[in-house]
Amino acid sequence: MKEKFRNIFWFFGIFAIVVMLCTFDMDYQELWHNLRKAGYWLPAVVLLWVFIYFLNTCSWYAIIRDGKHARVPFWKVYKFTVSGFALNYATPVGLMGGEPYRIMELTPYVGASKATSSVILYVMMHIFSHFCFWLFSVVLYIMIEPVNMAMGLLLAVVGVCCLIAIYFFMKGYRKGMAVRTLKLLCHIPLIRKWAQHFILEKNDVLERVDKQIAELHGQRRSTFYLSLGLEFLARIIGCIEVFFILNILTTDVSFVSCVLIMAFTSLFANLFFFSPMQLGAREGGFALATGGLAISSAFGVYTGLITRVRELIWIVIGVLLMKFGNGTEKIKRNGEIDRH
């Protein structure tokens, strides 16, 4: 990526961090008191995400490799993963900063079409794993918790929506989604002309991207399920964060309850996808989820606070990583990399 484009992403990340710090909805003295209460659990929560991002990177790396030797080093993909998520956390509507950044960083290694298709595939896999996780949590709730009529209706709606989403994702994997997505954008007033122009200008590239997307599910099933499995595992491991935080306040909580809390919270927060860092929605989701499982709602608010601090720490790390390890790469014909 050209340095001027990288600097644009970097300055955007710095601006987002400053805005978040200035709009933190808590007195800083109270915040410090709550962080001190967390003790060694806060570093444990932060370090847990080293492993979660490792799983995310492995999922994306499996797609990039295409069953062959990858031209891009694994540590570079890890760096792009962390920085990409940092930009997504800070961006309203999500997926508006991190994905272009990843594509532009990966392009010098594998080319524009491969970089685009691998990022699109990974984003699809990341979102797809959300629906699999929510559907799994619906089944888990029915197995271990009493279900009244109101809760049964809610679980039925969530379950049906997840099944419909999974069906459309599988259909998209079989036939590709790039061209279809752009055609849908052609019906949106503000970006209709841009989408139409982009389809006409980049039609060959889009068709090549769709072909690569379809190949992952059709010809490389093992890579498809490996990538999906790693993303799903990352979501289960992410529930340990809730378990760690709640153990600051009480020992009367099971890991299974933490899975249900995380599932409901992520579902609730994603309904407010237009908010940067899902401000307010995440905390509200934790409060409602813990209350629904007969755990104090105050515990949920505290969990949301510590989670928000962890996110902010990793946003800072991701933004800083954008300025390191950015040597100029030149791909040789034999697939090796020259560094200058």
PDB file of C-alpha atoms in Angstrom, residues 93 96 180-200:
ATOM      1  CA  VAL A  93     -21.753   0.909  10.161  1.00  0.00           C
ATOM      2  CA  MET A  96     -16.119   0.458   6.116  1.00  0.00           C
ATOM      3  CA  ARG A 180     -25.022  -9.558  -6.825  1.00  0.00           C
ATOM      4  CA  THR A 181     -24.059  -7.151  -4.045  1.00  0.00           C
ATOM      5  CA  LEU A 182     -23.143  -4.411  -6.528  1.00  0.00           C
ATOM      6  CA  LYS A 183     -26.418  -4.951  -8.397  1.00  0.00           C
ATOM      7  CA  LEU A 184     -28.324  -4.515  -5.129  1.00  0.00           C
ATOM      8  CA  LEU A 185     -26.431  -1.259  -4.520  1.00  0.00           C
ATOM      9  CA  CYS A 186     -27.659  -0.057  -7.922  1.00  0.00           C
ATOM     10  CA  HIS A 187     -31.130   0.321  -6.355  1.00  0.00           C
ATOM     11  CA  ILE A 188     -29.948   2.565  -3.494  1.00  0.00           C
ATOM     12  CA  PRO A 189     -30.479   6.263  -4.419  1.00  0.00           C
ATOM     13  CA  LEU A 190     -27.304   7.901  -3.090  1.00  0.00           C
ATOM     14  CA  ILE A 191     -24.848   5.345  -4.483  1.00  0.00           C
ATOM     15  CA  ARG A 192     -26.796   4.069  -7.511  1.00  0.00           C
ATOM     16  CA  LYS A 193     -24.671   5.885 -10.114  1.00  0.00           C
ATOM     17  CA  TRP A 194     -21.395   4.908  -8.472  1.00  0.00           C
ATOM     18  CA  ALA A 195     -22.412   1.223  -8.333  1.00  0.00           C
ATOM     19  CA  GLN A 196     -23.534   1.192 -11.975  1.00  0.00           C
ATOM     20  CA  HIS A 197     -20.284   2.831 -13.084  1.00  0.00           C
ATOM     21  CA  PHE A 198     -18.225   0.423 -10.960  1.00  0.00           C
ATOM     22  CA  ILE A 199     -19.960  -2.643 -12.461  1.00  0.00           C
ATOM     23  CA  LEU A 200     -19.322  -1.409 -16.010  1.00  0.00           C
TER      24      LEU A 200
END
